[in-house]
Coordinates of C-alpha atoms in Angstrom, one line a residue:
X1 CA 4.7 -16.7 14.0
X2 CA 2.8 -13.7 15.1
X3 CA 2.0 -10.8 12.7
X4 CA 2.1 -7.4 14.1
X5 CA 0.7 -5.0 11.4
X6 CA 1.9 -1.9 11.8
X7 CA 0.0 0.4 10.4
X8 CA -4.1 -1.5 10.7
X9 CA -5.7 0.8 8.0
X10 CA -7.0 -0.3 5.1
X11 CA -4.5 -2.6 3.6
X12 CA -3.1 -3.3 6.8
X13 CA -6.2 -4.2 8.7
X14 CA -7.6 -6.5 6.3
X15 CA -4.5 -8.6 6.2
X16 CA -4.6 -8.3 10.0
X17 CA -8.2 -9.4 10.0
X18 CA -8.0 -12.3 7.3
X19 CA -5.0 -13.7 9.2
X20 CA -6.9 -13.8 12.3
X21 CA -9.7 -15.5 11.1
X22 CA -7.2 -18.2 9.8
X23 CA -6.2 -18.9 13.0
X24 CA -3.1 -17.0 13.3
X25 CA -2.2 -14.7 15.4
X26 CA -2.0 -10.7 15.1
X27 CA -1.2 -7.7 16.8
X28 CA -2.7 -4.4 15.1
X29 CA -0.6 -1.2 15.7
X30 CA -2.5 2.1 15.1
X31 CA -3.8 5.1 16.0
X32 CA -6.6 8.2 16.7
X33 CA -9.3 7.1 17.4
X34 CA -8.8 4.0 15.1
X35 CA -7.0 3.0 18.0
X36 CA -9.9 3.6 20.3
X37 CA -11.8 2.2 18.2
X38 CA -10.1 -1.6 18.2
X39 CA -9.9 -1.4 21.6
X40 CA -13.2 -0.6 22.6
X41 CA -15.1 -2.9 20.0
X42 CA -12.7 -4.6 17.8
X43 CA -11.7 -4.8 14.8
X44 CA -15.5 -4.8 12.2
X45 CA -14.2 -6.6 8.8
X46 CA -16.1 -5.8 6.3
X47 CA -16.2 -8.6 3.0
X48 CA -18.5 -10.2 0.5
X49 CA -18.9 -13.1 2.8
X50 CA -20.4 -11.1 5.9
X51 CA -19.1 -8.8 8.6
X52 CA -17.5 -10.1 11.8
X53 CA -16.1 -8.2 14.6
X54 CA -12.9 -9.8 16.0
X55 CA -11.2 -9.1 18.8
X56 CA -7.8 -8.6 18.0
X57 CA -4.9 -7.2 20.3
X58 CA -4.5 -3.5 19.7
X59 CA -1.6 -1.2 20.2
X60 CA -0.4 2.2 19.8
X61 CA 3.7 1.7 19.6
X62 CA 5.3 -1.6 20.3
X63 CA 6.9 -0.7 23.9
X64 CA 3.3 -1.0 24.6
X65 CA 3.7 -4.5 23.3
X66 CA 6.9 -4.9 26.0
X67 CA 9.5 -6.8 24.1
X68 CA 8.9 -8.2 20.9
X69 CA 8.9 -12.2 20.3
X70 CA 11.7 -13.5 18.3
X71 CA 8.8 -15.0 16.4
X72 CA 7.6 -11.9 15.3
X73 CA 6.9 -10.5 12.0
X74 CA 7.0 -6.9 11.0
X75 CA 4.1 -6.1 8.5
X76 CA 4.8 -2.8 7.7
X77 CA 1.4 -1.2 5.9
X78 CA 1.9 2.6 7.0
X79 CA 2.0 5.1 3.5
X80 CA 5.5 5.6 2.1
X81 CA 5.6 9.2 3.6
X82 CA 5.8 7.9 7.3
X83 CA 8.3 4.6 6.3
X84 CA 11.6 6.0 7.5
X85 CA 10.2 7.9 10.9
X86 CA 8.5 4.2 11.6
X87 CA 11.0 1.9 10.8
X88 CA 13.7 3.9 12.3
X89 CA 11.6 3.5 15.5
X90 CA 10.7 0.1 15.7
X91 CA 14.5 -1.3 14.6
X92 CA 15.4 0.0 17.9
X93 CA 12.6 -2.4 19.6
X94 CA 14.3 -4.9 22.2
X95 CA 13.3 -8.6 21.2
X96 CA 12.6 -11.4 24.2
X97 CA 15.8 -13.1 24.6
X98 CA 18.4 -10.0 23.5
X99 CA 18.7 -8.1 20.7
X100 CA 16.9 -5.7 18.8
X101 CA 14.0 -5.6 16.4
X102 CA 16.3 -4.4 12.9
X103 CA 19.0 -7.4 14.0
X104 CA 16.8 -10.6 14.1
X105 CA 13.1 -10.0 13.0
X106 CA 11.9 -9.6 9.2
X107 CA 10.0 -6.6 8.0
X108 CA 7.5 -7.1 5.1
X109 CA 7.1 -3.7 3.3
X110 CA 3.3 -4.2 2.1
X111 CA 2.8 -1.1 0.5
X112 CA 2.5 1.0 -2.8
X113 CA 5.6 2.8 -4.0
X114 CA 9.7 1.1 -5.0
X115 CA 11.4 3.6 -2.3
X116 CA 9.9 1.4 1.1
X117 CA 12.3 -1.6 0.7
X118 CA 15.6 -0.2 0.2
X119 CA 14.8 2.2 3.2
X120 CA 14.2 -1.1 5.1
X121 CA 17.5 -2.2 4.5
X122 CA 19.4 0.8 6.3
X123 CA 17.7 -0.5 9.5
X124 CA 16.7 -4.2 9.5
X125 CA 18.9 -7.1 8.0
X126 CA 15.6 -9.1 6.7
X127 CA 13.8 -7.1 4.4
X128 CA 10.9 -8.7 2.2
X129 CA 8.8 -6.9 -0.3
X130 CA 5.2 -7.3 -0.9
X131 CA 3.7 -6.5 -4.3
X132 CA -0.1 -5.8 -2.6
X133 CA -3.4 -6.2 -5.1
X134 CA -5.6 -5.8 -2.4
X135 CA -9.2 -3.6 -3.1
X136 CA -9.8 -2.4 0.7
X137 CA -11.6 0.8 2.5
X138 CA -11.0 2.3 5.8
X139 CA -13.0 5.6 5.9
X140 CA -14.1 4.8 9.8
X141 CA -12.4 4.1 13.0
X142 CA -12.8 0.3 13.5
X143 CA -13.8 -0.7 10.5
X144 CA -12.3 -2.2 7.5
X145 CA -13.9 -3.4 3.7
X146 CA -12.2 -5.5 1.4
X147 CA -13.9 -6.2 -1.6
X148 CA -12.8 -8.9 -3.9
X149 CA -13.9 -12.1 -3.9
X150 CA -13.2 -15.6 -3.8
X151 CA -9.6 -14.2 -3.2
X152 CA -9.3 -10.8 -1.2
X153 CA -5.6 -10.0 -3.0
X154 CA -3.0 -11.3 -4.7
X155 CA 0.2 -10.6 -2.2
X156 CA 3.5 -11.3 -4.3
X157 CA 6.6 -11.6 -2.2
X158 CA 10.2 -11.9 -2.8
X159 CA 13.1 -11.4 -0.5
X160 CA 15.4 -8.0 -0.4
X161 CA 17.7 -9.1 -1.2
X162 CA 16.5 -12.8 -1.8
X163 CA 18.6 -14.0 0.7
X164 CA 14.5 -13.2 2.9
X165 CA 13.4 -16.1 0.5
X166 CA 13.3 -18.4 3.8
X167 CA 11.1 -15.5 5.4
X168 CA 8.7 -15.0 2.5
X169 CA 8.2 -18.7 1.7
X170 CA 6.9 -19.4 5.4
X171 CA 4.7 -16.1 5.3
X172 CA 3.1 -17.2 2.0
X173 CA 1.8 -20.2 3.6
X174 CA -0.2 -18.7 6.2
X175 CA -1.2 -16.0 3.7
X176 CA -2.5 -18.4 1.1
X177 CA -4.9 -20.4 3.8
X178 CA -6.1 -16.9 5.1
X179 CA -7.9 -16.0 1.4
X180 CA -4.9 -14.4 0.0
X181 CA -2.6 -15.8 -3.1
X182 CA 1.0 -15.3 -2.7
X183 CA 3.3 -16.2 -5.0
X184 CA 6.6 -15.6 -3.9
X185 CA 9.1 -14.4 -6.5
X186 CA 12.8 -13.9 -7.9
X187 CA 12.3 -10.3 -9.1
X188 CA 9.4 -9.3 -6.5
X189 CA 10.8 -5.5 -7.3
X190 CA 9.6 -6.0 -11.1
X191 CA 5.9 -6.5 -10.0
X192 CA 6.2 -3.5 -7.5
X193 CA 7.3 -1.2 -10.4
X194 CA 4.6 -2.7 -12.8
X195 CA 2.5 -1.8 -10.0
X196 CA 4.0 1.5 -10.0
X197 CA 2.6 2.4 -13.0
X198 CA -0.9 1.6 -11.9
X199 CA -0.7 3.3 -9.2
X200 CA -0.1 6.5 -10.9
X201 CA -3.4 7.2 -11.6
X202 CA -4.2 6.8 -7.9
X203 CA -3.9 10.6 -7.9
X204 CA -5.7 11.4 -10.9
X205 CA -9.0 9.6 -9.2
X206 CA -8.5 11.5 -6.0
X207 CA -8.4 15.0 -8.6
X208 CA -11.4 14.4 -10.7
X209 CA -13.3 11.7 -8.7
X210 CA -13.8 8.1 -9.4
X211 CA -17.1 9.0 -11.9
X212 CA -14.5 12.0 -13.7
X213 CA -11.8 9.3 -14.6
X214 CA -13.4 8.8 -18.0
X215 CA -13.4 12.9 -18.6
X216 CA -9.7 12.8 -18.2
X217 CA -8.8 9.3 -19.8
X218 CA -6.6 11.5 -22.5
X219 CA -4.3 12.5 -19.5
X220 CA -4.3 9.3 -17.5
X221 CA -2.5 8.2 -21.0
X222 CA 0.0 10.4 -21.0
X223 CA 0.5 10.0 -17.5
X224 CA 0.9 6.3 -17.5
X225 CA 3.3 6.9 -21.2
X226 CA 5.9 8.7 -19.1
X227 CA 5.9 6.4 -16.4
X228 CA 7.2 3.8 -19.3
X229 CA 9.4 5.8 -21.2
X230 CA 10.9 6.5 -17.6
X231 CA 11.4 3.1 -16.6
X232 CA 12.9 2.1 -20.1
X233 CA 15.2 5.1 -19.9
X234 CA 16.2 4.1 -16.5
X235 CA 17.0 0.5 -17.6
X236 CA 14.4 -0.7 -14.8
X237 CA 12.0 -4.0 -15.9
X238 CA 8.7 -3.9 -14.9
X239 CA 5.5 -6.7 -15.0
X240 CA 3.1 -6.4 -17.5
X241 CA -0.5 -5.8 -17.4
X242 CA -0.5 -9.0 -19.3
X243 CA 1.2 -10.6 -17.0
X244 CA -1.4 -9.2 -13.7
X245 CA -4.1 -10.5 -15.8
X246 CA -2.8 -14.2 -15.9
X247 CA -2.1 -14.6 -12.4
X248 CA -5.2 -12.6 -11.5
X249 CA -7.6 -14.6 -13.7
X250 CA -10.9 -14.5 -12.1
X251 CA -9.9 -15.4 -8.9
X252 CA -10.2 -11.2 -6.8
X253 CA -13.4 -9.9 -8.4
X254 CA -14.8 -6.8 -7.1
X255 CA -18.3 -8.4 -5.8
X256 CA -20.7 -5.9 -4.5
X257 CA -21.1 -5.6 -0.5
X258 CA -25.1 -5.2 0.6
X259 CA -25.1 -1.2 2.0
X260 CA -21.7 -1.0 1.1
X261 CA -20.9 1.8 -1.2
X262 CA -17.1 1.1 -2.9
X263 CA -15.0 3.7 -2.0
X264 CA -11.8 5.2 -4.3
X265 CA -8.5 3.9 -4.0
X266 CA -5.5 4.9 -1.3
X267 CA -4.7 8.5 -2.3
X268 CA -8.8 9.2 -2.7
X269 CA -9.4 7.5 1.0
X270 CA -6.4 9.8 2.5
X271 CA -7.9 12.8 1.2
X272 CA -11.4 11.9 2.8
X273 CA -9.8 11.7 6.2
X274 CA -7.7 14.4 5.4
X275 CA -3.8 13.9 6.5
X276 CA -0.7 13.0 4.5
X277 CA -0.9 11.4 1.0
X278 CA 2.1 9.2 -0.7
X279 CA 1.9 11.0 -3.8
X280 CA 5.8 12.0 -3.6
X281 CA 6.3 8.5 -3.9
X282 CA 3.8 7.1 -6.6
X283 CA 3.8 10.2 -9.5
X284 CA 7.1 11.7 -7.6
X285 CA 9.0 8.8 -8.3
X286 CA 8.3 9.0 -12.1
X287 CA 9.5 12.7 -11.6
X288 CA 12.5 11.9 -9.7
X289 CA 13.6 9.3 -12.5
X290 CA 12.8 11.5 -15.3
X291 CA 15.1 14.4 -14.2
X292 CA 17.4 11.5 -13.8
X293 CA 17.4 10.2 -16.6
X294 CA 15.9 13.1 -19.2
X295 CA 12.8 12.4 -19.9
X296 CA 10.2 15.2 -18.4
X297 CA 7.1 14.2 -17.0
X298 CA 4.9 17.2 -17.1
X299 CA 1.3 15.5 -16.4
X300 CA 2.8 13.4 -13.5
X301 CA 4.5 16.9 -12.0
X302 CA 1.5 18.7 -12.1
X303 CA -1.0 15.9 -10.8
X304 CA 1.6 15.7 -8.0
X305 CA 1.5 19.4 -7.5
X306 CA -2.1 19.6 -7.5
X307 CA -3.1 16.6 -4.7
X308 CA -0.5 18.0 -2.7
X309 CA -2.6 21.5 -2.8
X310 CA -5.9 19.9 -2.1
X311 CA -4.5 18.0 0.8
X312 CA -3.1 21.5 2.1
X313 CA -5.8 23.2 1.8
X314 CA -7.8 20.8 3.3
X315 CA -9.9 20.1 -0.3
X316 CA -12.2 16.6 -0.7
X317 CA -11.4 14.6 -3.5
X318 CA -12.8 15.5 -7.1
X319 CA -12.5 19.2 -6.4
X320 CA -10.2 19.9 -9.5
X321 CA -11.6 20.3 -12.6
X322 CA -11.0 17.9 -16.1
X323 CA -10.8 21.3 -18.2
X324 CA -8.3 22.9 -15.7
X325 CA -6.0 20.0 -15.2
X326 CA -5.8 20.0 -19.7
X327 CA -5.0 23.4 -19.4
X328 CA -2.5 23.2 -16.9
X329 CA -1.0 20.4 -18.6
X330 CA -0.7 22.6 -22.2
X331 CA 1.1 25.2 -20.7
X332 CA 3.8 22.9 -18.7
X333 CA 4.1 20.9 -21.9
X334 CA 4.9 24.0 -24.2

């Protein structure tokens, strides 16, 4: 099989890049000068064990690719905002031998957020979901960090619907011998909405910084409370943090990188480069259930709200302030 990432960023470049260096092989779809970047000097991966350059094939949209291999798997690693323009684009790819991309290949939606898969599913038939623990940084064109070691992630697939099974089992076994665990599950969309809830305080790190977190560790409560008490309204199961914990272990440490500063997580990295951020999907999810189902969500609304103005105006992360956001939050909860 070969692995066209679509969408080489963080995530998405260091599963290209761990792939690689297990001997499969990988096409890296991206962009900007990121793009340039690839092309000109390859892809510089960045982990505990040392830094290699590899030359991997680099695109910018798969008709430069010509027509896709019936072979071919879709890793789809782009943020949630840009899913549907993306997917809608590439099902309509012409695969070697007739058909098109959303009729024969499988799309793996390795990415934060619940919304991804069942958007797959209006244009490809083989849809399988990726719950992705994977610690990475991509803050300059061509290079990519991830930071965990022995393991670099713990990638849970299941099919979507599980019928994909027969797609994630063979995917799991190139994964696992390219320093990745992947389990592949029954109920992969119960670990993506444990995840969920993790995830929420993605934005709270990109408000106050990664050294404020413990300044605001009241709200990040509350926050993370109404993303349960949504869920259980909603009648949708979730994984633990128990559960994370046993199949984590101590096998994905964060080990420290010589001259390697550990950056914040997705939505903190997005605001560095400045651009889109998948807030809507992480916190705005919780929101969209709770007017759903009842339950208001006033500190995920207004964290929402507020990385959606610093990305407008163009703000770095950690320019809100602790005292401001409890404020703020007071008055929306009166």
């Amino acid at each position: 099989m070969r692995y066209v990432i679509v969408g080489a960023g963080a995530v998405g470049g260091a599963m290209g890049g761990r792939l690689a260096q297990g001997g499969h092989e990988v096409a890296l779809v991206a962009r900007g000068a990121h793009l340039d970047a690839l092309r000109t000097d390859g892809l510089r991966l960045v982990t505990p064990q040392g830094t290699e350059r590899l030359r991997i094939p680099a695109y910018a949209h798969h008709e430069d690719l010509g027509p896709l291999r019936p072979d071919d798997v879709l890793v789809l690693a782009v943020k949630s905002q840009d899913t549907e323009s993306v997917l809608r684009d590439w099902a309509r790819a012409a695969v070697s031998g007739g058909g098109t991309a959303g009729e024969s290949l499988p799309v793996v939606c390795a990415q934060n957020g619940v919304a991804n898969e069942g958007t797959a599913l209006r244009y490809f038939a083989e849809v399988v979901g990726m719950c992705v623990w994977l610690p990475a940084t991509h803050l300059q064109p061509g290079t990519v960090i991830t930071h965990c070691a022995p393991l670099s992630g713990i990638l849970t697939l299941g099919g979507f619907p599980s019928a994909a099974d027969r797609y994630a089992q063979r995917i799991a076994v190139d994964l696992k011998g390219s320093t990745f665990d992947a389990p592949v599950v029954p109920d992969v969309m119960r670990w993506k909405y444990g995840k969920l809830l993790n995830n929420l305080a993605n934005a709270l790190e990109a408000l106050v910084g990664g050294e404020g977190i413990p300044n605001v560790a009241d709200v990040w409560q509350t926050m993370r409370a109404e993303g349960v008490a949504v869920l259980d309204a909603a009648g949708i199961a979730y994984s633990t943090e128990e559960e994370r914990q046993a199949v984590q272990g101590g096998r994905m440490g964060v080990v420290p990188i010589p001259d390697v500063v550990r950056a914040g997580g997705s939505t903190w990295q997005s605001l560095t480069r400045g651009g889109g951020v998948e807030v809507d999907f992480l916190n705005g999810e919780i929101s969209m259930l709770g007017r759903l189902h009842g339950v208001p969500t006033p500190a995920n609304d207004l964290v929402r709200r507020e990385v959606i103005r610093l990305a407008a105006e163009g703000l770095p992360p950690g320019s809100a302030s602790p005292d401001e956001l409890r404020s703020e939050l007071a008055k929306a909860a009166r």
